[in-house]
Coordinates of C-alpha atoms and ligand atoms in Angstrom, one line a residue:
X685 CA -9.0 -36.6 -41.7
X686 CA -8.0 -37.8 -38.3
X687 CA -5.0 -35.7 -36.8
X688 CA -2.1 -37.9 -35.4
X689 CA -3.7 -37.5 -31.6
X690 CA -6.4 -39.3 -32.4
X691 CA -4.8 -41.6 -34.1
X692 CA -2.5 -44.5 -32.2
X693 CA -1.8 -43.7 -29.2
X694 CA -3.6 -46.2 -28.3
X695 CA -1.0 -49.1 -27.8
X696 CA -3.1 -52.5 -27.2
X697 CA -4.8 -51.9 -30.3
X698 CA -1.3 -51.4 -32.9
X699 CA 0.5 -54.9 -30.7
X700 CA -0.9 -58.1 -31.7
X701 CA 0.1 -61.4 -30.4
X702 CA -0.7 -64.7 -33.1
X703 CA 0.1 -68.1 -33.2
X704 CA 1.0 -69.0 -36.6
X705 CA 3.6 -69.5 -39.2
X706 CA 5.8 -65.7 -40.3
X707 CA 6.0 -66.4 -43.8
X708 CA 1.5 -66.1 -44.4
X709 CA 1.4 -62.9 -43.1
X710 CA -0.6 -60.2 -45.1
X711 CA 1.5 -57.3 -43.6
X712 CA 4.2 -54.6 -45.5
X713 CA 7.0 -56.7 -43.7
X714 CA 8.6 -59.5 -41.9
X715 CA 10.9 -59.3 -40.1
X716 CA 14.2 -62.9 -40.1
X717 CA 15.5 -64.0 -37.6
X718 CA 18.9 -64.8 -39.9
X719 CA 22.1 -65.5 -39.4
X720 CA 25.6 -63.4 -40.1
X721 CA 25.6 -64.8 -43.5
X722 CA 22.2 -63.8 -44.8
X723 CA 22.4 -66.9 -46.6
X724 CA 19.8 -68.9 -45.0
X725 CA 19.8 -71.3 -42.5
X726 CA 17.1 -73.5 -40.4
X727 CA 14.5 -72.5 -38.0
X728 CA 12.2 -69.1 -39.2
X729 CA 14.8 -68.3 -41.7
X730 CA 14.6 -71.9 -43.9
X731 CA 11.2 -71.2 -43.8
X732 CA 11.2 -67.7 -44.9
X733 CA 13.7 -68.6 -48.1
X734 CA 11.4 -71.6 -49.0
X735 CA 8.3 -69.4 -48.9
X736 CA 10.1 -66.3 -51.0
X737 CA 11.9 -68.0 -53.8
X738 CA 15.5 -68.7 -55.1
X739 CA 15.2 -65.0 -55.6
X740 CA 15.5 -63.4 -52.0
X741 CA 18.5 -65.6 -51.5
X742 CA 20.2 -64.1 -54.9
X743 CA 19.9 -60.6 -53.5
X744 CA 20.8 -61.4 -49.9
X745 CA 24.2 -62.9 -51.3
X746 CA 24.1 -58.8 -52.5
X747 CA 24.4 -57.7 -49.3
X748 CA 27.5 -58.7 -47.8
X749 CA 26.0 -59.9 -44.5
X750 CA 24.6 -58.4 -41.6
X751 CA 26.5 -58.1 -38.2
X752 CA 24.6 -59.0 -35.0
X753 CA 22.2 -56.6 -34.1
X754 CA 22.2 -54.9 -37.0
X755 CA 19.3 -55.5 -40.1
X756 CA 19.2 -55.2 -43.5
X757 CA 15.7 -55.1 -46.1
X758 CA 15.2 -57.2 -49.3
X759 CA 12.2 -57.7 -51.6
X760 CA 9.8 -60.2 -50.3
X761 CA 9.3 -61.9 -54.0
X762 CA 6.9 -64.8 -53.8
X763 CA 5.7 -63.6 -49.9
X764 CA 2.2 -61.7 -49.3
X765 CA 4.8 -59.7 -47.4
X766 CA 6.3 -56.8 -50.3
X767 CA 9.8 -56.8 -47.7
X768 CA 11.7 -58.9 -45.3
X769 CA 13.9 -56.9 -42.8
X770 CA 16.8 -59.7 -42.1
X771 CA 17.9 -59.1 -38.5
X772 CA 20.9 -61.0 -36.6
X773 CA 19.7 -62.0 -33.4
X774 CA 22.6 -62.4 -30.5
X775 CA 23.6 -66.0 -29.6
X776 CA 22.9 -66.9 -26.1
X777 CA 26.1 -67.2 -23.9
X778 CA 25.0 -67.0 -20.3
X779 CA 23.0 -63.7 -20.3
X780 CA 26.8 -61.2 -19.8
X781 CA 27.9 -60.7 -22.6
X782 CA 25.9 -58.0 -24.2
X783 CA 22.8 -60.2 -25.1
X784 CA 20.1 -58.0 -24.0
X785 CA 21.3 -54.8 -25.6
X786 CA 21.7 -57.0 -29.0
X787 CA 18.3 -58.1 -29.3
X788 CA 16.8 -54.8 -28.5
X789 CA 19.0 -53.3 -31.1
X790 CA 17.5 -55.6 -33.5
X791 CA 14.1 -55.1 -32.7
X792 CA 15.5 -51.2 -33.2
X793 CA 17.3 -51.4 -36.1
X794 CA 14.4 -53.6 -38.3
X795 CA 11.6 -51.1 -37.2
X796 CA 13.9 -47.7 -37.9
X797 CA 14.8 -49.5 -41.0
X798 CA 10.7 -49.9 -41.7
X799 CA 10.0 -46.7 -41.0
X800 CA 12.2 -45.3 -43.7
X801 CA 10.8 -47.7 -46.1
X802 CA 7.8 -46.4 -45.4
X803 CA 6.1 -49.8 -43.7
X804 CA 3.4 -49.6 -41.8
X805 CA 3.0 -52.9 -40.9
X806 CA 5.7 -55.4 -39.5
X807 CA 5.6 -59.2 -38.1
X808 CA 8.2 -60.0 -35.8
X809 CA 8.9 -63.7 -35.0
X810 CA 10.8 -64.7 -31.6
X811 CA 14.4 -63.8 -32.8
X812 CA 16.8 -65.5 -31.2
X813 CA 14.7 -67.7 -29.3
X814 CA 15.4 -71.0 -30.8
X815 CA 19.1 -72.3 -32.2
X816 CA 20.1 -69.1 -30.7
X817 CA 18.6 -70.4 -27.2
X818 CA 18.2 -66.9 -25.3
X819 CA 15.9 -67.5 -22.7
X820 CA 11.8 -67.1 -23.9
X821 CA 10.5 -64.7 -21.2
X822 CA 13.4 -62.4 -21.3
X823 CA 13.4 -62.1 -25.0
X824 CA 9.7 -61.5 -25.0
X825 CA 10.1 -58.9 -22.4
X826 CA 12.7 -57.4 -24.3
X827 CA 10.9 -57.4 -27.7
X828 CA 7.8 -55.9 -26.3
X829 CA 9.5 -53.0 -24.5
X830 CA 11.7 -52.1 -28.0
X831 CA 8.1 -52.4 -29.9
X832 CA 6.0 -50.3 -27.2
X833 CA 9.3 -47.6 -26.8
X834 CA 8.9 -47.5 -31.1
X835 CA 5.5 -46.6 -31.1
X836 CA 4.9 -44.0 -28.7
X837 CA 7.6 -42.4 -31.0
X838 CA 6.2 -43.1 -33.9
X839 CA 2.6 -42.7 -34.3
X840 CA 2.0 -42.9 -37.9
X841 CA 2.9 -46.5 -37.6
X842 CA -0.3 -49.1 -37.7
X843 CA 0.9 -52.3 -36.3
X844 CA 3.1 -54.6 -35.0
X845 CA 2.2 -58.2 -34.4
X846 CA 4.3 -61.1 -33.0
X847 CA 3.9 -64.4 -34.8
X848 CA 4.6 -67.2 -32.5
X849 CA 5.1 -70.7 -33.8
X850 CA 4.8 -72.9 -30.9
X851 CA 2.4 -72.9 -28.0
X852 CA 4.9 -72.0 -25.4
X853 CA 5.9 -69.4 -27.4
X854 CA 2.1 -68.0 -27.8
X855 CA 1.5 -68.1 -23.9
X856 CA 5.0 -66.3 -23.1
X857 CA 3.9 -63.8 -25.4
X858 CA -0.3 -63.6 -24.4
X859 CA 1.1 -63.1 -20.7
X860 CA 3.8 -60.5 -21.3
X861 CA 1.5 -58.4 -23.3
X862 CA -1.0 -58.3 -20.9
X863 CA 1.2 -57.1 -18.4
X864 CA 3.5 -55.0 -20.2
X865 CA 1.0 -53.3 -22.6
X866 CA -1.7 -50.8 -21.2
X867 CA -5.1 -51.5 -22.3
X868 CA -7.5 -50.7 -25.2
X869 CA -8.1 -46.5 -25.0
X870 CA -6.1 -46.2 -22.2
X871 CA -2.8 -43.3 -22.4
X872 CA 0.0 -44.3 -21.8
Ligands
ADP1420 P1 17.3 -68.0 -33.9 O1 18.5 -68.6 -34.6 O2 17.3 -66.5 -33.9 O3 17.1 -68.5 -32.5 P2 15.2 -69.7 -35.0 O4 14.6 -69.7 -36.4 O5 15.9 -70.9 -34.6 O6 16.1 -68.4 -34.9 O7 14.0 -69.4 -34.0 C1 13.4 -68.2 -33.7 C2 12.0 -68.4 -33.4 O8 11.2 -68.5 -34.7 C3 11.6 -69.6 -32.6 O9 10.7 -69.2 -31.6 C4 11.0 -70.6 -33.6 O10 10.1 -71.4 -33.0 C5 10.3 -69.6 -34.5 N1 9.9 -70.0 -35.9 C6 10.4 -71.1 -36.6 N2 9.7 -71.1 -37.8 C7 8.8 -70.1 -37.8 C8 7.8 -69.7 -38.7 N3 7.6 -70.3 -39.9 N4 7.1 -68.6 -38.4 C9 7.2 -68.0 -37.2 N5 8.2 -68.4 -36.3 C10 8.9 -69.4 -36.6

């Protein structure tokens, strides 16, 4: 058996960047980009409810919300995914008034949540990125340092991929991760 020093630390290969649709992916989770309610909405989150079934939006009415920043985990019912973290993404109002550290907490809060769970295996779409209108490149940059900061910490964790729906989207991402994640087999 591999001990947990061989085993992911290496970074580039436990990040993945895709251009696709959230709701197809074969992973343990993924993650929504909802709103306050938990009661659906448009955007990643329509989608998401669509995909699952009348049944993820009977337990999310269980819940009793979720407050921005913060995430709480349903069943993923008629997903390949077995569990959808529901995370509430900040609304962008000019960049100073606490924007940044909300999104990082969500990114935070969904993958501390996963890790109890046991998950192994989490897509993240661009929370808060479209009705929510925060700016692509910061959000990106913000998501990526959470994820990175996550897994150094937490090495038994396999993988984290971003699912970008539009091509803008994709290339903020491809870019970011170039820069911002240390290549295949090298420490850091
Ligand atoms: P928010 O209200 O947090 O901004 P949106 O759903 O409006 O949430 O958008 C968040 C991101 O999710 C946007 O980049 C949007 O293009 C993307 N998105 C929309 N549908 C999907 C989907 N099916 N899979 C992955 N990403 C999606």
């Amino acid at each position: 058996m591999k001990s947990s020093n061989q085993l992911n630390h290496n970074l580039s290969a436990r990040i993945d960047v895709i251009q696709g649709d959230i709701t197809q992916q074969q992973v343990d989770a993924i993650v929504n980009a909802a709103n306050e309610s938990l009661l659906g909405g448009g955007g990643v989150d329509g989608a998401i409810h669509r995909a699952a079934g009348k049944q993820l939006l009977e337990e999310c009415r269980t819940l009793g919300g979720c407050s921005s920043g913060e995430a709480k985990i349903t069943k993923g019912y008629k997903l390949p995914a077995k569990w959808v973290i529901h995370t509430v993404g900040p609304i962008w109002r000019g960049g100073n008034n606490g924007e940044d550290d909300l999104l990082r907490s969500c990114y935070r809060h969904s993958l501390n949540l996963a890790e109890k769970k046991g998950i192994r295996t989490i897509a993240f779409p661009a929370i808060s990125t479209g009705v929510y209108r925060f700016p692509l490149d910061r959000a990106t940059k913000i998501a990526i340092n959470e994820v990175k900061q996550f897994l150094r910490e937490n090495l038994s964790f396999e993988q984290v991929i971003f699912v970008c729906f539009g091509d803008d989207s994709y290339r903020c991402y491809f870019k970011n991760v170039s820069e911002l994640v240390p290549l295949r087999g090298i420490k850091n």
